[in-house]
Coordinates of C-alpha atoms in Angstrom, one line a residue:
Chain A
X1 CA 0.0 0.1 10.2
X2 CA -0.1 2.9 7.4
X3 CA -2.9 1.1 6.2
X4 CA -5.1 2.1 9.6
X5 CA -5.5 5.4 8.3
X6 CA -9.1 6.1 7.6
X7 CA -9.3 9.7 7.4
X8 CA -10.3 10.0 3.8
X9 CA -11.7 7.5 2.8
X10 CA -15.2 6.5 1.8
X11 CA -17.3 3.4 3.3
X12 CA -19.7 2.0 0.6
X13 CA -22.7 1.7 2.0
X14 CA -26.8 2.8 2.1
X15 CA -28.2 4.5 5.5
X16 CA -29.6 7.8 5.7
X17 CA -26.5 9.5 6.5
X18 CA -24.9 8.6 3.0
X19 CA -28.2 9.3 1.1
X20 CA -27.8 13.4 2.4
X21 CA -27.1 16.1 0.0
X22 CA -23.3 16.6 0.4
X23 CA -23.9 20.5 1.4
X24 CA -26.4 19.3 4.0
X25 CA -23.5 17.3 5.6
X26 CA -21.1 19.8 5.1
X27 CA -23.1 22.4 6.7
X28 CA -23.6 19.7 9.6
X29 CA -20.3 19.3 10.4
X30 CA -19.5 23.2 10.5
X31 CA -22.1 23.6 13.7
X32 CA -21.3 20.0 15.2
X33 CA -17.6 21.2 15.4
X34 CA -18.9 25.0 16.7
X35 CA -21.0 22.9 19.2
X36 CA -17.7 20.7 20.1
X37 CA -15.5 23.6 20.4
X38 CA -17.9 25.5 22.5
X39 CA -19.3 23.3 24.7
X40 CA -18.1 23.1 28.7
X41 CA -19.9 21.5 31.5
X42 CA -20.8 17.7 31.8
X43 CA -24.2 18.4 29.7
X44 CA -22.8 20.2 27.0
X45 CA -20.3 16.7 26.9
X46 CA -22.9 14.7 27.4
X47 CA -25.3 16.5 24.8
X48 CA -22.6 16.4 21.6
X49 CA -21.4 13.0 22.5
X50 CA -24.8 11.7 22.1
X51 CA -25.5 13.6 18.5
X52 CA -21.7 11.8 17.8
X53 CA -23.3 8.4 18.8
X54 CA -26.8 9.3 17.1
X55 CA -24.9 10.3 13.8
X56 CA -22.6 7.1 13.5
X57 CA -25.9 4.9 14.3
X58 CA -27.3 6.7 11.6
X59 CA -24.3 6.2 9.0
X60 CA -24.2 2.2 10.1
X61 CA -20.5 2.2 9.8
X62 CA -19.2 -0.4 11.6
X63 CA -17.8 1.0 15.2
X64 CA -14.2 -0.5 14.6
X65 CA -13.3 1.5 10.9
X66 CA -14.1 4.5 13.3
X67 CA -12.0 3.4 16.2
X68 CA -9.5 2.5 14.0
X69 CA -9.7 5.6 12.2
X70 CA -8.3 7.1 15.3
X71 CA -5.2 5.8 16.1
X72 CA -3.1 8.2 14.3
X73 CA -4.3 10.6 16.5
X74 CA -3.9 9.1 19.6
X75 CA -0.7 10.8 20.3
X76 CA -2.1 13.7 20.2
X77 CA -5.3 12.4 22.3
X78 CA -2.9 11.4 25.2
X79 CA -0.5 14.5 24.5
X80 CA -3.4 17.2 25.4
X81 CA -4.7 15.4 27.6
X82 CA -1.0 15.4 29.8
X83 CA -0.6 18.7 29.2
X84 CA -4.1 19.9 30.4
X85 CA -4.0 17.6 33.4
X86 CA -0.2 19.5 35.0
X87 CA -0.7 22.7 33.4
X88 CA -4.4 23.3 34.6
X89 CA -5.1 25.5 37.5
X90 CA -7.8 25.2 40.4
X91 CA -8.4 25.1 44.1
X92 CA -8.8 21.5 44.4
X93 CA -5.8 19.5 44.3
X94 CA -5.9 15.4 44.3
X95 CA -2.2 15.1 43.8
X96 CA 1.0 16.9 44.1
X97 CA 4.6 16.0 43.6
X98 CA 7.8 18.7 42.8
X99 CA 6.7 21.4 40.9
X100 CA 3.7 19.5 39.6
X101 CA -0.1 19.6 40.7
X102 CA -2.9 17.9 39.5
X103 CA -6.6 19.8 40.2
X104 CA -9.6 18.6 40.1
X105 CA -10.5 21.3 37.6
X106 CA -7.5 20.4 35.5
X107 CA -8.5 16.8 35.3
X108 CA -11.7 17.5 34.2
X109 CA -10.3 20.4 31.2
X110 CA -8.2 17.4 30.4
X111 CA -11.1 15.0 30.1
X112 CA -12.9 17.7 28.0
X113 CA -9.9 18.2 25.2
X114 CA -9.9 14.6 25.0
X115 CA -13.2 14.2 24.3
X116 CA -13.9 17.2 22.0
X117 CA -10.6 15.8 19.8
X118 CA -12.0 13.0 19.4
X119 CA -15.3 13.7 18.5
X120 CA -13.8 16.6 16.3
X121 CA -12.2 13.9 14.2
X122 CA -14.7 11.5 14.4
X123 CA -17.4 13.9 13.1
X124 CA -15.2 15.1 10.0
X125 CA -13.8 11.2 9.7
X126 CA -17.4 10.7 9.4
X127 CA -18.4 13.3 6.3
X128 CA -15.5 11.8 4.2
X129 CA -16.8 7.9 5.3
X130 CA -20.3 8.6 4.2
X131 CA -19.5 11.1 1.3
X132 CA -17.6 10.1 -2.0
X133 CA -15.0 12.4 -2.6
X134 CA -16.7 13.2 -6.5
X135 CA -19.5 14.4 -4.0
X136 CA -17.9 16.1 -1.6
X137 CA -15.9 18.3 -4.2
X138 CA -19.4 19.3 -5.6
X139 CA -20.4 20.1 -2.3
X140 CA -18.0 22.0 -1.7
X141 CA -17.8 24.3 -4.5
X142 CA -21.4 24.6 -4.5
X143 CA -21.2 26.0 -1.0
X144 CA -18.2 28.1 -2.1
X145 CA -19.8 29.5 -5.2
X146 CA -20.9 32.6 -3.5
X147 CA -17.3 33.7 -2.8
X148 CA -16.6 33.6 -6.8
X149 CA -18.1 37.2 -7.1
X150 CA -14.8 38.3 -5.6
X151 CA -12.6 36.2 -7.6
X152 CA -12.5 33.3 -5.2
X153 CA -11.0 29.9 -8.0
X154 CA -14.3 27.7 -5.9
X155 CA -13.9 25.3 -8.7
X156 CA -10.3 25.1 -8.4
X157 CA -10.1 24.6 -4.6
X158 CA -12.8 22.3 -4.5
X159 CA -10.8 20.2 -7.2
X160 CA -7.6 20.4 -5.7
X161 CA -9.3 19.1 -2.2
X162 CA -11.2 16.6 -3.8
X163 CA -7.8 15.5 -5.4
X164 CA -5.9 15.6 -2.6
X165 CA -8.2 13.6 -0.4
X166 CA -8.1 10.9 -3.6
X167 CA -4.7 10.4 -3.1
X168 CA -4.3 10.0 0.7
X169 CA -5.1 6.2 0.0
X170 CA -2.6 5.9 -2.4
X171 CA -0.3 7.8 -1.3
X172 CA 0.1 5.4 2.1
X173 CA -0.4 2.5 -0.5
X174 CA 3.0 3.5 -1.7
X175 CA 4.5 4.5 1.1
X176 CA 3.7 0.9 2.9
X177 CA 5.9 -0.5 -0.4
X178 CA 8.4 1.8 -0.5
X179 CA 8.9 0.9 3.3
X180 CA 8.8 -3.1 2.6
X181 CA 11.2 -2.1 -0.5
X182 CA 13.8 -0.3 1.5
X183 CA 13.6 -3.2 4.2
X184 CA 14.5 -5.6 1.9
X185 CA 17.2 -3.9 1.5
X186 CA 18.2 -3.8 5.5
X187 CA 17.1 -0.2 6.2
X188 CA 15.7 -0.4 9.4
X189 CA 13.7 2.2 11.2
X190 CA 12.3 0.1 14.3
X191 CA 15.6 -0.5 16.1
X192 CA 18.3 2.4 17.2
X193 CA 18.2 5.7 18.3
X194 CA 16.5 8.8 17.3
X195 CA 19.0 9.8 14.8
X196 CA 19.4 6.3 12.6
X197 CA 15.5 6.2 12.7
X198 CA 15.4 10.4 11.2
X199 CA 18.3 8.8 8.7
X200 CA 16.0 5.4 8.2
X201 CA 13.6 7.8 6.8
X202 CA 15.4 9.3 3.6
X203 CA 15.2 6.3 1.5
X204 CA 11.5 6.3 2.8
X205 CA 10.8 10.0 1.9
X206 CA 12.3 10.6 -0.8
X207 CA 11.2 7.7 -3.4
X208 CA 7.7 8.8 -1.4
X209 CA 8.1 12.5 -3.4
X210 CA 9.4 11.5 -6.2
X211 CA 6.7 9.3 -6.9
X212 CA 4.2 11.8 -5.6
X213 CA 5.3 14.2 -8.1
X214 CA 5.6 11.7 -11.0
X215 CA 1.7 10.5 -10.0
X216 CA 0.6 14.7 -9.9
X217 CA 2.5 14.8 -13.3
X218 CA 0.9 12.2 -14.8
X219 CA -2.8 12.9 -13.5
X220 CA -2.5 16.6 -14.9
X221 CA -1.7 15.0 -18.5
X222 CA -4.9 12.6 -18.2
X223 CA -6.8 15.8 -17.4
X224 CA -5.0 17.6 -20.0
X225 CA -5.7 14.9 -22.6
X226 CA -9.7 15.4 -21.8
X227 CA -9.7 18.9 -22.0
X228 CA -10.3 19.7 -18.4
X229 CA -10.0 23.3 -18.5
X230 CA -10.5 25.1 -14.8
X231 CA -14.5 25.7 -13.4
X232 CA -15.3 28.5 -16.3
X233 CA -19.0 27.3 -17.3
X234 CA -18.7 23.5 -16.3
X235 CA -21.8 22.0 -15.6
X236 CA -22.3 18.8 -13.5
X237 CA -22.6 15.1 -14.7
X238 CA -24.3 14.7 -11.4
X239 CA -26.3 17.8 -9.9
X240 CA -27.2 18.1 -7.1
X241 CA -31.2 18.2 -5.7
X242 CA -32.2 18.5 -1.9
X243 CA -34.4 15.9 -1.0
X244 CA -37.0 15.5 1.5
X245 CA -34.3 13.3 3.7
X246 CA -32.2 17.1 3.7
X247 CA -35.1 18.7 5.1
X248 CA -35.7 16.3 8.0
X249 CA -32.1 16.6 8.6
X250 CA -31.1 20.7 8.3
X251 CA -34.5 21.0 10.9
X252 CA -33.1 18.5 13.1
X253 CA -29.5 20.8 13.1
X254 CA -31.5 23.6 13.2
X255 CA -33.4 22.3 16.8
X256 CA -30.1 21.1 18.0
X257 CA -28.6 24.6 17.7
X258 CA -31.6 26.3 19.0
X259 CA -31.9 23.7 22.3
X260 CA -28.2 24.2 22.8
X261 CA -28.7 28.6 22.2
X262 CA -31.6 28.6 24.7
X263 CA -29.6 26.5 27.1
X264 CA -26.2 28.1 27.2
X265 CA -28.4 31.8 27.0
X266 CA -30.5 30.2 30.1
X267 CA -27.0 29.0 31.8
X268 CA -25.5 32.4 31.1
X269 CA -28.6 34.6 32.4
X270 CA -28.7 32.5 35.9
Chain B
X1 CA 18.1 -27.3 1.0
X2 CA 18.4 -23.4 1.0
X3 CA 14.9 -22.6 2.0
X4 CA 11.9 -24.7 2.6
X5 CA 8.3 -23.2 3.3
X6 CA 5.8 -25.7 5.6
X7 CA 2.2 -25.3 5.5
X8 CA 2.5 -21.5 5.3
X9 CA -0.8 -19.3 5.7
X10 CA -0.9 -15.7 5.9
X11 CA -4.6 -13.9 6.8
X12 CA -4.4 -9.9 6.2
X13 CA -5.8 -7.9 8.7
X14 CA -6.5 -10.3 11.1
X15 CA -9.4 -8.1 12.6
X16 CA -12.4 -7.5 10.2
X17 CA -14.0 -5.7 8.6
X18 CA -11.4 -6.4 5.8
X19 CA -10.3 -10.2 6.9
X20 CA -8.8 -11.9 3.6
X21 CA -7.2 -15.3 3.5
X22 CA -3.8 -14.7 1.5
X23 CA -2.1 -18.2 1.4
X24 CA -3.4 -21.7 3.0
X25 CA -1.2 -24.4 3.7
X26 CA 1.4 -23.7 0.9
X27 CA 4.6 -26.1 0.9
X28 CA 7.4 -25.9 -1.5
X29 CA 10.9 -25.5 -1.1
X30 CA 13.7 -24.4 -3.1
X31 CA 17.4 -26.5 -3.6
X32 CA 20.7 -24.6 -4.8
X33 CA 20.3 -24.0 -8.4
X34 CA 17.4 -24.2 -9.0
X35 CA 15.2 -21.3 -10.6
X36 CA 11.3 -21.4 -9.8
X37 CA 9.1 -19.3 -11.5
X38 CA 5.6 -18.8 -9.4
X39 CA 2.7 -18.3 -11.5
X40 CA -1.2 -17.5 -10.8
X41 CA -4.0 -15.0 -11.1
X42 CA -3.7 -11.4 -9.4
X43 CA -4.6 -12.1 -6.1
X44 CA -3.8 -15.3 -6.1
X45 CA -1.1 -14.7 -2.9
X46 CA 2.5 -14.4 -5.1
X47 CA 3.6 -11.5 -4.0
X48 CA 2.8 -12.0 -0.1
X49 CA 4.5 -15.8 -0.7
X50 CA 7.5 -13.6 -2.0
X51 CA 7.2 -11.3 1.0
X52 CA 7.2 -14.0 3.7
X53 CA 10.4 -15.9 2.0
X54 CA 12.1 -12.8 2.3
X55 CA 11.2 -12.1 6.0
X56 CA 8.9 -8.8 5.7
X57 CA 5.7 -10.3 7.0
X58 CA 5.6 -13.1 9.1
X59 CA 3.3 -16.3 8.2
X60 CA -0.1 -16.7 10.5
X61 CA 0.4 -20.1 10.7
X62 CA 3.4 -22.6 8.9
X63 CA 7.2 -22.3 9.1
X64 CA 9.6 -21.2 6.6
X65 CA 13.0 -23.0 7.4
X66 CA 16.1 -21.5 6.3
X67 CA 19.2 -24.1 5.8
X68 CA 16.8 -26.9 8.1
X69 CA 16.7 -23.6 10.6
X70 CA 12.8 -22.3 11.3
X71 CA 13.6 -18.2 11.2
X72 CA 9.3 -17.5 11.2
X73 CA 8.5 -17.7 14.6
X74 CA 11.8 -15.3 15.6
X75 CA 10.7 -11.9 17.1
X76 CA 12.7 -10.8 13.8
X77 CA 12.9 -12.9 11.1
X78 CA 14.5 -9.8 9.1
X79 CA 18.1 -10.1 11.1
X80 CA 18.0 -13.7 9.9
X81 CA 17.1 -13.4 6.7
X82 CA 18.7 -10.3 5.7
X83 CA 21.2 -10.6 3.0
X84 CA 20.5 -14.0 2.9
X85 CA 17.1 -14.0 0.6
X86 CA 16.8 -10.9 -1.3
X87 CA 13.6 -9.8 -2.6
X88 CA 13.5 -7.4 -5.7
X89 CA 9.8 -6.0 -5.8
X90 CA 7.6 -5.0 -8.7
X91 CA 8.9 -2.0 -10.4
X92 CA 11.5 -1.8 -8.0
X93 CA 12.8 1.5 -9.8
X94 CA 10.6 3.3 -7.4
X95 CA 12.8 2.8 -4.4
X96 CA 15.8 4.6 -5.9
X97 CA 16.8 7.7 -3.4
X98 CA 20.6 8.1 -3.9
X99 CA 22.4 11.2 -5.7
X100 CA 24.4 8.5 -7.5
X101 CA 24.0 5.0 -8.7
X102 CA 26.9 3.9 -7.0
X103 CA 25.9 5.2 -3.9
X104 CA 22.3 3.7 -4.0
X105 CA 23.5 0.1 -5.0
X106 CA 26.0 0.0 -1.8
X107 CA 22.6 1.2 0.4
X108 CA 22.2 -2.4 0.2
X109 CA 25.6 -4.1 1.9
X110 CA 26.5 -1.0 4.1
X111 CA 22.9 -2.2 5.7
X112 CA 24.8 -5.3 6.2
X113 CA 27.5 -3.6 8.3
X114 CA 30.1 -4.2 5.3
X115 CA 32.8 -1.3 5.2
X116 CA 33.1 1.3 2.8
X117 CA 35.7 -0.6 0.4
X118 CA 33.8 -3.8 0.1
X119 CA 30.4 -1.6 -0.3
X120 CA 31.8 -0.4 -3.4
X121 CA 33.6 -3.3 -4.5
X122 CA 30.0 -5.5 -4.2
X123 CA 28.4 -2.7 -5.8
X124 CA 30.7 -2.4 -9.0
X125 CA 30.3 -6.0 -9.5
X126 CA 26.9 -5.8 -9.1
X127 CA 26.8 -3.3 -12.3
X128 CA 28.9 -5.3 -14.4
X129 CA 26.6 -8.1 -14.0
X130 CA 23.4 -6.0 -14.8
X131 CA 25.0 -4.4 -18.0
X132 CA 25.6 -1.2 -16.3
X133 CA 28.9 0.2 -17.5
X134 CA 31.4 2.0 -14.8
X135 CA 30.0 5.5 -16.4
X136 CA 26.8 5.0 -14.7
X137 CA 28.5 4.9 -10.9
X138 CA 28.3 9.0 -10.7
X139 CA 24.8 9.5 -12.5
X140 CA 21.7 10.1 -10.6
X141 CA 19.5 7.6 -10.9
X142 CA 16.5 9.9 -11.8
X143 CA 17.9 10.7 -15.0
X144 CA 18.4 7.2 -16.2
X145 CA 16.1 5.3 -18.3
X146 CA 13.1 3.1 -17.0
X147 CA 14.8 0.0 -18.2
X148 CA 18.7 1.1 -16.6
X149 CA 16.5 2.5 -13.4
X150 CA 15.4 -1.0 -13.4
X151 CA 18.7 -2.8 -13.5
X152 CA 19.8 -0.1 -10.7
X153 CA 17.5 -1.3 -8.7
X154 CA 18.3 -5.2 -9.1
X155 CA 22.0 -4.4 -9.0
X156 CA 20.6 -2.9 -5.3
X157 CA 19.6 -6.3 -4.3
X158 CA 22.2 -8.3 -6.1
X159 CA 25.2 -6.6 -4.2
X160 CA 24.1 -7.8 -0.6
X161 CA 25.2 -11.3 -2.5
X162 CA 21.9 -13.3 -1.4
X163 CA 22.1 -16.7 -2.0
X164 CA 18.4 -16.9 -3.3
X165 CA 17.2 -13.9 -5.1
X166 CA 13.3 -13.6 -5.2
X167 CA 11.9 -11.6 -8.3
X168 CA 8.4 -10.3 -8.3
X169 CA 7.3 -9.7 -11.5
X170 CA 10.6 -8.7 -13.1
X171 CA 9.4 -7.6 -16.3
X172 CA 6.3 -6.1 -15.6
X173 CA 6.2 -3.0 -17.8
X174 CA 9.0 -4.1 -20.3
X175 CA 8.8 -4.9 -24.1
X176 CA 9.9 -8.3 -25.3
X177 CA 13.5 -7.4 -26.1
X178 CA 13.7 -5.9 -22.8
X179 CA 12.4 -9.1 -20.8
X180 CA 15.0 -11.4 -22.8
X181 CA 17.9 -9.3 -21.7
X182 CA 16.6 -9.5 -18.0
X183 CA 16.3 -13.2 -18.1
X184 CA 19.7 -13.3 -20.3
X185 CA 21.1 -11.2 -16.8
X186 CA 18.9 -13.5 -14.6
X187 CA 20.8 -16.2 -15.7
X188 CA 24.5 -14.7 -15.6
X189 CA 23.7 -13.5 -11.9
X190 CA 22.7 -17.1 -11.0
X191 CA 26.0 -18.4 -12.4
X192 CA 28.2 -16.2 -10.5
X193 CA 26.3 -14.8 -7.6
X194 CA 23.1 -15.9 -6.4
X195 CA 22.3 -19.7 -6.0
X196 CA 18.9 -20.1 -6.6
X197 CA 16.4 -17.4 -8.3
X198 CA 12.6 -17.5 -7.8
X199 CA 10.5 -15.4 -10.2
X200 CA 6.6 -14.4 -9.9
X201 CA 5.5 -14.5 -13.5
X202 CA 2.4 -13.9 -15.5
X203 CA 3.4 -14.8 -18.6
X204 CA 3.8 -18.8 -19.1
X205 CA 6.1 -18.4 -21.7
X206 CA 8.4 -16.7 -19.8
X207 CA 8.6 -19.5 -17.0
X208 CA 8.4 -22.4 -19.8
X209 CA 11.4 -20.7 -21.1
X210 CA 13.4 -19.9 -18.0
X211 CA 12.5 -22.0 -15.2
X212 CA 13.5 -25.1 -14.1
X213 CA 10.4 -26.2 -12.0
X214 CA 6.8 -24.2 -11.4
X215 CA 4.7 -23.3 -8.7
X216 CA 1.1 -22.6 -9.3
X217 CA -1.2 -20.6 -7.2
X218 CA -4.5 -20.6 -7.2
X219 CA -6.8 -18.6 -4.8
X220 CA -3.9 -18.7 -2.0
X221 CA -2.9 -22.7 -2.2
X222 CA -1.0 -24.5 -4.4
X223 CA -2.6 -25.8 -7.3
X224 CA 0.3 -27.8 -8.7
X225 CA 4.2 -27.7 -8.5
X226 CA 6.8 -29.6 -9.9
X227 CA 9.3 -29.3 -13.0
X228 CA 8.4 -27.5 -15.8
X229 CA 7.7 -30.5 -17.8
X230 CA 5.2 -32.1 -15.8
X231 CA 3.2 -28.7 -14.9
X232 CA 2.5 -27.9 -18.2
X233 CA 1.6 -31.7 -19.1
X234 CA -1.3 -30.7 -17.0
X235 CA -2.8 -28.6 -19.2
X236 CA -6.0 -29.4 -19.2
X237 CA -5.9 -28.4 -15.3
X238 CA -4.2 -25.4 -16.0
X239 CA -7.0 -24.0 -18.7
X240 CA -9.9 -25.0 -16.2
X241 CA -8.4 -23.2 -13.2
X242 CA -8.7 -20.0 -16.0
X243 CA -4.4 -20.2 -16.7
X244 CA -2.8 -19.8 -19.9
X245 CA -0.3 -22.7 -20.9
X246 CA 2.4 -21.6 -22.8
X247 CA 1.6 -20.7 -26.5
X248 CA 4.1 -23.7 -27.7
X249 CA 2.3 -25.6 -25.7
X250 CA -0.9 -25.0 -27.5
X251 CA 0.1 -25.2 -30.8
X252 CA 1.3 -28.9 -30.0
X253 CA -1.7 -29.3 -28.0
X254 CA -4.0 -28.5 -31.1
X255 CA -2.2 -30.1 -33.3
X256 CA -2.5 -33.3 -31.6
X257 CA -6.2 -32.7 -31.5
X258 CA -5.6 -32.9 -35.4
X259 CA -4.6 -36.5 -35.3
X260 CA -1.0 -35.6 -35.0
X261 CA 1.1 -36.9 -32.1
X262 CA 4.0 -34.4 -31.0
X263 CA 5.4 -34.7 -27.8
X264 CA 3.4 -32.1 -26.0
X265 CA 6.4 -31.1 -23.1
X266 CA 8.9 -29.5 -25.9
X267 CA 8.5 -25.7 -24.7
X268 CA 11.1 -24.2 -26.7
X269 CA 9.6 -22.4 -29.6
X270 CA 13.2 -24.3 -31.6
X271 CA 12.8 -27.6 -30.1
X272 CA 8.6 -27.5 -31.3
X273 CA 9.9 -26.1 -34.5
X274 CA 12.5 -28.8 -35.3
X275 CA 10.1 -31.5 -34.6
X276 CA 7.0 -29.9 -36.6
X277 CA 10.1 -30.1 -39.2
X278 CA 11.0 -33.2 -38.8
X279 CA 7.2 -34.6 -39.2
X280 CA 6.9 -32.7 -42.6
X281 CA 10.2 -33.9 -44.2
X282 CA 8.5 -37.4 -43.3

């Protein structure tokens, strides 16, 4: 169950998506997540789902990792989507009962949070499936490099991210056999109420941090013992070179954004 | 009987992409006093065998009948099981959350539904058989040792008074005079509270040493099973399936090659020993 958790990870594979400079894809994902956030109206829906759909074709990751990816946040899914469906207001209402209404604009807001969180996470669940995390990290702080000419540790946060994406895997890893463990003993956290399920959890949580702490301990000593020493003057084993592939895909973003600018500015003038 | 496993198979992730067979068809079963000792590569299905005996994960196809009673196809094997088989993982020491050792062994029989008095009274027995001094009952068991973490951590298991304890991999991670003590304790516990122990080894001389009869895994079925003796006749089977025999074993082995003829099934490092003795005195 623990083990369904696929954000994080990385899916070995070759398509065109992996073979991208990781900046590229970074840069990517920034304006696919402006483009989510901002769109409204069945053709803005339409339009991002599509690049979604185009993107994963792209990546050939199988369909189901990416569905499966999902189900942690299908609480949250369902939970905005309730929300926006009562608390919505319009003219139009298709159902009614006590204090609650249901619009036909709220339905549809509802429909639209649902969709953009799930193409919000299947976008970014998508950079970390198709990007390494030694990648990624270099990505990142080469995009963050600018910010180091006032003080910003890019290096540092780029290694800390790239360290705690590395341990998401493992961390559930161990939290799956700390859970067996403890149910060997008896503890059980399926059956009773809420509070013997909150008290089912101690023996869970707190091998769980103690074990996390012991791990971060001994991965600071390995780096120690190498003589990592923070981002002044490192250099890369593996630098990083755009490639034609890059080109063909920053000017496809780049007609994207400038279809969807003309469009919304066309939408807005009328 | 105590507990008898029928053409058990276990598939993770039943959904691809990840689909791996585990176990196919695997019988064996286990009778009071006996200790097994379950050996194969990694991967070979040992530790999901031990997990299925114990009732975390239920078998995808087989039964597993406890006392003649089928408990795998119950909607929860667990309430069956529990206290009954008690499974003490790999480095269990990482499952310790209590402030106090005392407290963290009776996390065990209070799960049972046992009051207060007979918690404790499991628990301090549980410590004198592990070695553990009545000292230890108001440490934390962070500041103990790996090896007294350890024994914590068995004592855990050992107070819910199963009647088969399953080890996997008990000495992973300990030095030889550390292993000996844990199979000197295996044995006391199987004297006075447990009936029957299984053990997941790697090492063959372990299991030569301290088991009575062997399972074998290889690639998820059973390759071979019976007593000790008769496993590690096999040796030739053993080497080609890429398994060690014990190094006794292969001393007698090679010296038969030599023209000698030792009795091949001695495992004791004495008893090989004594008869390599005996053949030079004439």
């Amino acid at each position: 169950m623990l083990r369904d958790i696929t954000i994080g990870q990385y899916y070995n594979g070759k398509s065109f998506v992996h073979s991208l400079d990781p900046r590229c894809k970074i840069i990517a994902l920034a304006v696919m997540m402006v483009l989510i956030f901002t769109a409204h109206g069945v053709v803005d829906y339409a339009f991002v789902t599509v690049l979604t759909c185009l993107f994963i074709a792209l990546s050939r990751v199988p369909l189901s990792y990416i569905v499966k990816g999902m189900k942690p946040v299908w609480l949250i899914v369902v939970f905005t989507a309730i929300i926006n469906i009562f608390m919505g207001s319009g003219e139009e209402v298709i159902f009614k009962a006590w204090v609650l209404s249901v619009t036909k604009e709220a339905l549809f807001s509802a429909f639209g949070m649902m969709l953009r969180v799930i193409l919000l996470v299947t976008v970014s669940t998508l950079l970390t499936l198709t990007t390494s995390p030694m990648v990624l990290t270099s990505g990142i702080e080469r995009l963050l490099k600018p910010l180091e000419k006032i003080k910003f540790p890019s290096h540092e946060v780029a290694m800390m991210m790239s360290i705690a994406l590395r341990f998401i895997p493992t961390l559930t890893e161990e939290a799956e056999k700390i859970m067996k463990a403890q149910a060997a003993r008896g503890n059980d956290i399926e059956g009773g109420g809420f509070l013997k399920k909150v008290k089912g959890m101690i023996p869970l949580f707190v091998p769980l941090f103690v074990s996390a702490f012991r791990r971060a301990d001994e991965l600071a000593m390995a780096m120690e013992c190498r003589c990592y020493q923070g981002g002044s003057n490192r250099t890369a084993f593996k630098r990083l070179e755009y490639k034609k592939c890059d080109t063909v895909a920053f000017l496809f973003m780049l007609t994207v954004v400038i279809i969807t600018v003309i469009y919304r500015m066309v939408g807005f003038l009328l | 009987m105590l507990i008898e496993l029928i053409d058990v198979s276990y598939t993770y992730e039943n959904k691809a992409p990840h689909e791996r067979r585990a176990l196919n068809n695997v019988s064996f079963k286990v009778e009071k006093g006996e200790v097994w000792g379950i050996i194969g590569h990694t991967g070979s299905g040992k530790s999901t065998l031990t997990e299925i005996m114990s009732g975390l994960i239920k078998p995808s196809g087989g039964e597993v009948l406890l006392h003649g009673e089928d408990v795998s196809k119950l909607k929860n094997p667990m309430s069956k099981i529990k206290g009954k088989v008690g499974l003490v993982f790999q480095y269990p020491e990482h499952q310790l959350f209590e402030e106090t050792v005392l407290k963290d062994i009776c996390f065990g029989p209070s799960n049972l539904g046992l009051d207060e008095e007979e918690c404790i009274k499991r628990a301090k027995e549980a410590m004198e058989l592990v070695g553990l001094g009545e000292e230890y009952a108001t440490l934390s068991p962070f500041e103990l040792s790996g090896g007294e973490k350890r024994r914590v951590a068995i004592a855990g298991i050992i107070a819910m008074r199963p009647e088969i304890l399953v080890l996997d991999e008990p000495t992973a991670g300990l030095d030889p005079v550390g292993r000996d003590m844990l199979f000197k304790m295996l044995g006391d516990i199987k004297g006075k509270l447990c009936e029957s122990i299984v053990f997941v080894s790697h090492s063959m001389d372990d299991v030569a040493l301290y088991a009575d009869k062997v399972l074998v895994l290889n690639e998820g079925s059973v390759l071979m099973q019976g007593s000790v003796k008769e496993v590690f006749e096999r040796s030739g089977e053993l080497e080609a399936a890429g398994l060690d025999v014990p190094q006794v074993t292969r001393l007698l082995i090679r010296l038969n090659e030599m023209g000698h003829s030792f009795d091949k099934t001695l495992l004791t490092p004495e008893a090989a020993a004594d008869a390599i003795y005996e053949r030079l005195k004439g």
